[in-house]
CSV table of C-alpha atoms and ligand atoms in Angstrom, one decimal:
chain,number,residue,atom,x,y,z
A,1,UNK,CA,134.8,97.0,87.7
A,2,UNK,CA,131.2,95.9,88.0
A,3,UNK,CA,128.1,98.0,87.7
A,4,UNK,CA,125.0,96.8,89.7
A,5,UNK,CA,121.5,97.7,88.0
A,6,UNK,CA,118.6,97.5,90.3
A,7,UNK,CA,115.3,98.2,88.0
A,8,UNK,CA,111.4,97.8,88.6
A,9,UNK,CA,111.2,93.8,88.5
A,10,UNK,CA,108.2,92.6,87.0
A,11,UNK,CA,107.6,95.5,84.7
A,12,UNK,CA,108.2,96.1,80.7
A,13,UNK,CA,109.4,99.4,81.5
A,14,UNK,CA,111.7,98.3,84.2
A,15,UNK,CA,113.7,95.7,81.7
A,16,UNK,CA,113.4,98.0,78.9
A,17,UNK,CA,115.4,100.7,80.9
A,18,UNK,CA,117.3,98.5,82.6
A,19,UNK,CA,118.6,97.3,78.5
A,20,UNK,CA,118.9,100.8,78.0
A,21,UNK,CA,120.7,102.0,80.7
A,22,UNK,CA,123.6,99.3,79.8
A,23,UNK,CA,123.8,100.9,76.7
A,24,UNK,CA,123.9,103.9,77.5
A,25,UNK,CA,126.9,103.6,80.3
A,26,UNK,CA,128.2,101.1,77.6
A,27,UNK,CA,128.7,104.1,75.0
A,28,UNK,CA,128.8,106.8,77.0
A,29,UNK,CA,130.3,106.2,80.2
A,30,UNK,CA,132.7,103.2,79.2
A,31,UNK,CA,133.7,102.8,82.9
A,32,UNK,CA,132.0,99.4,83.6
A,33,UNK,CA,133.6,95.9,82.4
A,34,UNK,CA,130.7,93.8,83.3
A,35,UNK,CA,127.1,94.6,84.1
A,36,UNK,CA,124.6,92.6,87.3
A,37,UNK,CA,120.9,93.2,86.9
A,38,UNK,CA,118.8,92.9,90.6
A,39,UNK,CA,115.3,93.8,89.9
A,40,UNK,CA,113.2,95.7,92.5
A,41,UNK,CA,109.5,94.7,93.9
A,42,UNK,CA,107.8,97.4,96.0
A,43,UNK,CA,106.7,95.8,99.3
A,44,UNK,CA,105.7,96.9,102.4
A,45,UNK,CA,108.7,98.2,105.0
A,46,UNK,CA,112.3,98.8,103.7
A,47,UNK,CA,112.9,98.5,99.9
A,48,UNK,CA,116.8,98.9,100.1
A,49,UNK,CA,119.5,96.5,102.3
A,50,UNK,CA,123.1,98.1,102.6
A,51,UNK,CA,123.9,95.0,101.8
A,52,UNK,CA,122.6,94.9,98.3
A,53,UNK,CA,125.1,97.8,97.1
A,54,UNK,CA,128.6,96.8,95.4
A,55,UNK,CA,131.3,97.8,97.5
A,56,UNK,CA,133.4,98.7,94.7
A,57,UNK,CA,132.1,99.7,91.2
A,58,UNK,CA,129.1,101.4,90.4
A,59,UNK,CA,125.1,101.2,91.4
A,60,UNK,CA,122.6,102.2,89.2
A,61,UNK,CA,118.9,102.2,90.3
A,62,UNK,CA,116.4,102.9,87.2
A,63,UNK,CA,112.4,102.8,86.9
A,64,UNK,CA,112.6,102.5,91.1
A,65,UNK,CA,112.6,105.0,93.9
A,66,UNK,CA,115.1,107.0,94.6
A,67,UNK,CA,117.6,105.9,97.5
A,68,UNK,CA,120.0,108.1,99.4
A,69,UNK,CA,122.9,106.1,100.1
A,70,UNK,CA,126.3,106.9,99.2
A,71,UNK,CA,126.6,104.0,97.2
A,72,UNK,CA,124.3,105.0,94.6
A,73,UNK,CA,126.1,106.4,91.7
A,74,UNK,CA,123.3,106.5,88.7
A,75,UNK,CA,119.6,106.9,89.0
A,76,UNK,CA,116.7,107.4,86.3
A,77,UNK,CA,113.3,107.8,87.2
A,78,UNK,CA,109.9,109.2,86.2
A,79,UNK,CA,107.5,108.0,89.2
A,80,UNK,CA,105.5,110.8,91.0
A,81,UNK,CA,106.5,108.7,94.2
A,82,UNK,CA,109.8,108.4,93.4
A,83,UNK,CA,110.8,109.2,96.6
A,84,UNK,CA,110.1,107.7,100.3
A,85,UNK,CA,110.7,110.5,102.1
A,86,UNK,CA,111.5,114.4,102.2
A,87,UNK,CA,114.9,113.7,103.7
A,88,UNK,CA,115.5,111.5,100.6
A,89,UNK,CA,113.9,114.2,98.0
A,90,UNK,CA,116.3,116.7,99.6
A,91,UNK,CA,119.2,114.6,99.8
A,92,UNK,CA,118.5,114.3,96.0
A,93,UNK,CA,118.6,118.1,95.2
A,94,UNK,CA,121.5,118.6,97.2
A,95,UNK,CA,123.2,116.4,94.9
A,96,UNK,CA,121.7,118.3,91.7
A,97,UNK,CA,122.7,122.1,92.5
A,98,UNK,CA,125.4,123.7,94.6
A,99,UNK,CA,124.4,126.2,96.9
A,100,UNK,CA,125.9,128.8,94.5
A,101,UNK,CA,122.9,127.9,91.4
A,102,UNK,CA,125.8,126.1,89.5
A,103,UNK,CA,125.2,122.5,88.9
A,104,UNK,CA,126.3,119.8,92.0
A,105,UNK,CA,128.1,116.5,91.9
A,106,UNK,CA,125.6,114.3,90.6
A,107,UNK,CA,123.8,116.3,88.0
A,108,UNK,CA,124.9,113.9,85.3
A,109,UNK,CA,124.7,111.1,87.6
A,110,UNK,CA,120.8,111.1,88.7
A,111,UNK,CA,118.0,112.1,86.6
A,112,UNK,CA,114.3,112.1,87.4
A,113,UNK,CA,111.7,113.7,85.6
A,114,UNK,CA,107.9,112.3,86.2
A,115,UNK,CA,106.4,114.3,83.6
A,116,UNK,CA,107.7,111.5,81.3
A,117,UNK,CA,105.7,108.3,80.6
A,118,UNK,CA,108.3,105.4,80.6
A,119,UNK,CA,111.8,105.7,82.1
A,120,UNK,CA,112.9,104.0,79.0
A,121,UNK,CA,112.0,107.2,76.9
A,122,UNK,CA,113.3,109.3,79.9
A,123,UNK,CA,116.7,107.4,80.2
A,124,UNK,CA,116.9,107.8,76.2
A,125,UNK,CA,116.3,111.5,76.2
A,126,UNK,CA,119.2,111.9,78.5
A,127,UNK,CA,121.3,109.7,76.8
A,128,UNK,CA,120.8,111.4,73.2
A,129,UNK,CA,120.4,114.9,74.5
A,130,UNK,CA,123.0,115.1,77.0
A,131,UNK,CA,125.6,112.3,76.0
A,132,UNK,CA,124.9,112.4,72.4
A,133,UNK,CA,123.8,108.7,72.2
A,134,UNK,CA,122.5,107.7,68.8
A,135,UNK,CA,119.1,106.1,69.4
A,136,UNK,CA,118.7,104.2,65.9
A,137,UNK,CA,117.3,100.7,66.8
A,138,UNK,CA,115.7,101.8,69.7
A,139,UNK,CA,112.7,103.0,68.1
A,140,UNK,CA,110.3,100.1,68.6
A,141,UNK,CA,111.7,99.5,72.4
A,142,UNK,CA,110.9,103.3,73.4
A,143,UNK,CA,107.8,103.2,71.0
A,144,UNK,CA,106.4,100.0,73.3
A,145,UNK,CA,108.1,101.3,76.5
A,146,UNK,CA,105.4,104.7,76.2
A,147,UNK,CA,102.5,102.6,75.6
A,148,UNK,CA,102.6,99.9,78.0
A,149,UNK,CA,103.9,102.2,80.8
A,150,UNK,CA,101.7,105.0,80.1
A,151,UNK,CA,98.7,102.1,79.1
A,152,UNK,CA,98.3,103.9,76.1
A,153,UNK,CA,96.7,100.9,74.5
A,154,UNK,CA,94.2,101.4,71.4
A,155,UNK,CA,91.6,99.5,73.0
A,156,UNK,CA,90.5,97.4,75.8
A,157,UNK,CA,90.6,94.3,73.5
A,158,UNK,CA,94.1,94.9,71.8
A,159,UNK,CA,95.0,95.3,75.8
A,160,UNK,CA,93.6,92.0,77.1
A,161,UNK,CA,93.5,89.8,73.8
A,162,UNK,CA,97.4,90.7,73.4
A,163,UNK,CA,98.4,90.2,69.6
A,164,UNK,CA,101.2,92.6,69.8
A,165,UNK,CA,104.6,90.7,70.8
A,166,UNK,CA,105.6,94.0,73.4
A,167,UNK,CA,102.1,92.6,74.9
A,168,UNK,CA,102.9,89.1,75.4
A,169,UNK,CA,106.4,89.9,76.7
A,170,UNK,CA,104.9,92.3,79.0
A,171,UNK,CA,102.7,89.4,80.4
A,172,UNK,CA,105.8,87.3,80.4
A,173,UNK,CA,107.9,90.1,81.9
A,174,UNK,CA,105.1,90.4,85.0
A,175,UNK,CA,104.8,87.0,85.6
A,176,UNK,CA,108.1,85.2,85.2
A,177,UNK,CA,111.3,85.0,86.3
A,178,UNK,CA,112.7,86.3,83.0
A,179,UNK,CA,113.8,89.7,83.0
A,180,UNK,CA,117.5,89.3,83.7
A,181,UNK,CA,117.4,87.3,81.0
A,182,UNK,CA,116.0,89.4,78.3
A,183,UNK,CA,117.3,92.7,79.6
A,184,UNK,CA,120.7,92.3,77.1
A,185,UNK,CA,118.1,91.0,74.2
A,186,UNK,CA,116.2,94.1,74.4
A,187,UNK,CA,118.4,96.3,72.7
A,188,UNK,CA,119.7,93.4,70.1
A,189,UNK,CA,117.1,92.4,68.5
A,190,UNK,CA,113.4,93.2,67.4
A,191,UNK,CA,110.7,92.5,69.8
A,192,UNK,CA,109.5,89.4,67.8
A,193,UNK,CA,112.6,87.5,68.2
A,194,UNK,CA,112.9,88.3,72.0
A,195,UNK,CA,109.7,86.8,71.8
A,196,UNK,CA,110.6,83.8,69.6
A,197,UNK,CA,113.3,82.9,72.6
A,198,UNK,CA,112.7,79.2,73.6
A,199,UNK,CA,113.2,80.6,77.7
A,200,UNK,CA,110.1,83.2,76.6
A,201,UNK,CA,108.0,80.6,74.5
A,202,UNK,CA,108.3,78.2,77.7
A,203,UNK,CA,106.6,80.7,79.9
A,204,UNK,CA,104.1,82.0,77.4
A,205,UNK,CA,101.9,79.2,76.8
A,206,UNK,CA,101.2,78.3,80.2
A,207,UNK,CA,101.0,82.0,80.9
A,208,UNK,CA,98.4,82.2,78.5
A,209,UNK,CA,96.2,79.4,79.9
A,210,UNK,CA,96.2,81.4,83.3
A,211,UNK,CA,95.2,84.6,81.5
A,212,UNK,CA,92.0,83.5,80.1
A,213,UNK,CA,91.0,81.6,83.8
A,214,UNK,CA,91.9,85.3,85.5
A,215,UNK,CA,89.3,86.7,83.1
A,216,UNK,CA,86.9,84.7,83.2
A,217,UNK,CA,87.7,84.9,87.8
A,218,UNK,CA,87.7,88.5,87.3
A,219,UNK,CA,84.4,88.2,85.4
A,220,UNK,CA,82.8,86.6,87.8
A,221,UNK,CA,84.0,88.6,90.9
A,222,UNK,CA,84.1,92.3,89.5
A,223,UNK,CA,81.0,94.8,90.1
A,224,UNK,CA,80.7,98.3,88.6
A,225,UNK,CA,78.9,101.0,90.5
A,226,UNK,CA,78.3,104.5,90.0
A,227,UNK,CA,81.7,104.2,87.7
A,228,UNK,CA,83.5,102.5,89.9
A,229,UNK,CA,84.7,98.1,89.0
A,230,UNK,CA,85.4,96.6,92.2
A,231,UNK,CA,86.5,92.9,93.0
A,232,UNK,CA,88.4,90.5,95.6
A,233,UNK,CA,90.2,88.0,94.1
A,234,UNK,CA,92.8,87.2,97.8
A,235,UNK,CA,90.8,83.6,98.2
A,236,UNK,CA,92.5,82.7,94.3
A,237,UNK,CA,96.4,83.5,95.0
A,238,UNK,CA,97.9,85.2,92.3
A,239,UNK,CA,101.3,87.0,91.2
A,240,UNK,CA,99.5,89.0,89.0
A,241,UNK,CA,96.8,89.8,86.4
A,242,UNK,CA,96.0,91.8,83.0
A,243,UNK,CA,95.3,95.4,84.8
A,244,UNK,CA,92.8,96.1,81.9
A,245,UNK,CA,90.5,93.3,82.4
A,246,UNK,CA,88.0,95.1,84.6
A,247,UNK,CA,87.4,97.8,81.5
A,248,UNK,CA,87.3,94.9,78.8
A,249,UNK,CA,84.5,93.5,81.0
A,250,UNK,CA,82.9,96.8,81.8
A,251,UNK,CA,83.9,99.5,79.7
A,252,UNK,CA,81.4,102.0,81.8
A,253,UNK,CA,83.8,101.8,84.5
A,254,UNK,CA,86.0,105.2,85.4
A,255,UNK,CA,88.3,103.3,88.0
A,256,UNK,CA,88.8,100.2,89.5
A,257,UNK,CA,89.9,98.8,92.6
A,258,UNK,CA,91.1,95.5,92.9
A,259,UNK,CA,92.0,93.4,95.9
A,260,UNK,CA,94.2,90.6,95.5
A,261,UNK,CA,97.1,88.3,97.4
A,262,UNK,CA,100.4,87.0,96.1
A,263,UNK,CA,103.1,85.0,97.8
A,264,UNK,CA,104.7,88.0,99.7
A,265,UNK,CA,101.4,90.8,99.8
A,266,UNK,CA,98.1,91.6,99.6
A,267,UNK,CA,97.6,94.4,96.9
A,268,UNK,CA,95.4,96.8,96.2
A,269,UNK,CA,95.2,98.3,92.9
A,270,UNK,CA,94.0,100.8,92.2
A,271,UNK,CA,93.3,102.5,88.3
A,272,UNK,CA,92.1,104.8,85.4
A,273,UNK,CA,90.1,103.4,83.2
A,274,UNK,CA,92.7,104.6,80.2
A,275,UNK,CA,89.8,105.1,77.9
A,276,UNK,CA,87.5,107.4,79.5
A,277,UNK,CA,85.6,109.8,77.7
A,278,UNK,CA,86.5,112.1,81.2
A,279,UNK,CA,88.5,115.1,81.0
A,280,UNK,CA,91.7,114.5,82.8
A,281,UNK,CA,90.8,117.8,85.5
A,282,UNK,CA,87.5,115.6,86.7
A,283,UNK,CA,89.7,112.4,86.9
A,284,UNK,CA,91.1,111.8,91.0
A,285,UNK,CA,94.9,111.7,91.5
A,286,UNK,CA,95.5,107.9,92.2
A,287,UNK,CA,99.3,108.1,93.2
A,288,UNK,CA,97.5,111.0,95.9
A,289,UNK,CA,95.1,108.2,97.0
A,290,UNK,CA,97.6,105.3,97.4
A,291,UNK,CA,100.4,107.8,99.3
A,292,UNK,CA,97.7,108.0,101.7
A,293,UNK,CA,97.9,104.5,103.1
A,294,UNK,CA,101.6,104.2,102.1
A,295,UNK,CA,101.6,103.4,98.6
A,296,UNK,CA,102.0,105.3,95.3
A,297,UNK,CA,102.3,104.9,91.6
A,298,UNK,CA,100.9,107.5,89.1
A,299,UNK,CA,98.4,110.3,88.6
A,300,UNK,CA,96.1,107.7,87.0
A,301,UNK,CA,97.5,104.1,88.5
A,302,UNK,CA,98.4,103.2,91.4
A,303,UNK,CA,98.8,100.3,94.3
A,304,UNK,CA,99.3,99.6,98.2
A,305,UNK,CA,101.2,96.7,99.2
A,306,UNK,CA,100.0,95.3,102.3
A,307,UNK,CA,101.7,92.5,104.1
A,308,UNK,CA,100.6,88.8,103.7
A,309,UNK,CA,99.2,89.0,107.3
A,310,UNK,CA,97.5,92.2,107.0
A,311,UNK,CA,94.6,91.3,105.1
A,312,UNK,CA,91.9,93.2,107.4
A,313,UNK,CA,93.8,96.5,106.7
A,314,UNK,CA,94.1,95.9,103.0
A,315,UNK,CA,90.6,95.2,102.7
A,316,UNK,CA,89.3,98.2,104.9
A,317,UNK,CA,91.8,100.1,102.8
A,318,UNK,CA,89.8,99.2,99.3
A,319,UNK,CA,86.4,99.5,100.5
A,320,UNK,CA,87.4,103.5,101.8
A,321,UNK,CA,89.1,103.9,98.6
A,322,UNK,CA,85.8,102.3,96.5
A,323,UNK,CA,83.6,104.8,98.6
A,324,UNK,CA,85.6,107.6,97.6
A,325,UNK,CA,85.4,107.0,94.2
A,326,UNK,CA,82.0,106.4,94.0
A,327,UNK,CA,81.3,109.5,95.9
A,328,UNK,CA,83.3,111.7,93.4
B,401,MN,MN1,108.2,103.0,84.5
């Protein structure tokens, strides 16, 4: 029997535990023949269909919000807003203890824990802790997971200029149709040959070329005041953008709220300046912000999807959160 992995599409750390997972129920649970990788956007409205679930064989979701159907038989995740709803946080715990203390049916089924920085490194703990999963090879993978997830980057410029190959296959990874791809590469071979892959070099270059327009769009657009970058990019469609070049171009800034528009949503992102000489008490809880008006993320990074028509809202919705910033 199959089983169905639904990860955070679009995201280093969604492929990197989406390769990990497979290991992991490859080793350790053994009950799978054949594995189907469906990656995960969050948009506005309903992010799971019934539909979507295999009927028989496993679901896994990973580095995505919780869901409480039946059908779901594994989940990892580390997001503060991991899940929609209360109902679905406590149909979540029901599943974790019994009413007696002693541990329920899906305890070592479905794992979250968002004190962790990539759900790589979370999924790995559990595998190596609980299962007894040897994590040699993995090293560089969960090394690259913790930095790009938790944009523990050295620098603004090793960030945007992107020398390391986990920073060009994040850019790929964001941008391109390629994760399904690489997901069974990422656990086969060193990050350098994933990136030497003809179906990765194809997307880079171009990739690349886009890169440098978006910073030198972003350059123009963005404004920092009283610590705060803002810019609206929603007149220059884009599926995405390098989320630290507002702090390469003005490393005074704290946050920075960006408004931009994609095929399916208008966006607003919202971030931490990862290099701020601020004590993390003074810093404002993003994922707090976002939840507000329906999105989430992270203490310091978050976004709201808004939908393609609802441009007025998602632009209201960046100017209150600018003004809050700035007021802080
Ligand atoms: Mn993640």
């Amino acid at each position: 029997m199959d089983c169905r992995v639904f990860y955070h599409d679009k995201c280093f750390d969604g492929a990197c535990s989406a390769a990990l997972f497979t290991k992991f129920h490859r080793e350790c649970a053994g009950t799978a023949t054949g594995f189907e990788y469906r990656g995960l956007v969050h948009r506005a409205g309903s992010l799971f269909d019934e539909s979507w679930w295999l009927t028989s064989g496993e679901n896994a979701i990973v580095d995505f919000k919780y869901s409480a159907s039946e059908r779901l038989t594994w989940w990892f995740d580390h997001h503060q807003s991991a899940f929609a709803s209360a109902e679905d946080e406590a149909h979540f715990r029901v599943g974790q203890v019994n009413a007696d203390g002693t541990p329920g049916p899906l305890a070592m089924r479905q794992f979250f824990d968002p004190s962790y920085t990539s759900c790589a490194g979370w999924i790995a703990h559990i595998a190596s802790t609980e299962f007894g999963m040897s994590l040699s090879g993995l090293r560089e993978l969960l090394y690259w997971a913790d930095i790009v997830d938790g944009a523990k980057y050295e620098s603004a410029k090793a960030a945007v200029e992107m020398e390391a190959a986990a920073m060009k296959l994040t850019l790929v990874i964001e941008s391109a149709d390629v994760s399904r791809q690489m997901i069974p590469l990422l656990t086969a071979m060193p990050l350098d040959e994933v990136l030497a892959q003809p179906f990765v070099q194809q997307e880079l270059g171009p990739l690349m070329e886009r890169h440098r327009q978006m910073l030198a769009l972003i350059g123009q657009r963005a404004v920092c005041e009283r610590g705060v970058i803002a810019f609206d990019i929603t007149d220059e469609p884009t599926e995405g953008y390098n989320k630290f070049i507002p702090y390469y171009l003005h490393p005074e800034g704290t946050y920075n709220v960006g408004l931009s528009r994609s095929s399916f949503r208008n966006k607003v992102s919202v971030g931490t300046n990862p290099w701020t000489t601020k004590s993390a008490v003074d810093l404002a809880n993003i994922a707090a912000i976002c939840e507000r008006y329906g999105g989430g993320g992270h203490a310091r990074v978050g976004a709201i999807s808004f939908p393609v028509e609802s441009e007025v809202d998602a632009r209201k919705a960046a100017a209150e959160i600018v003004a809050e910033l700035r007021a802080l």
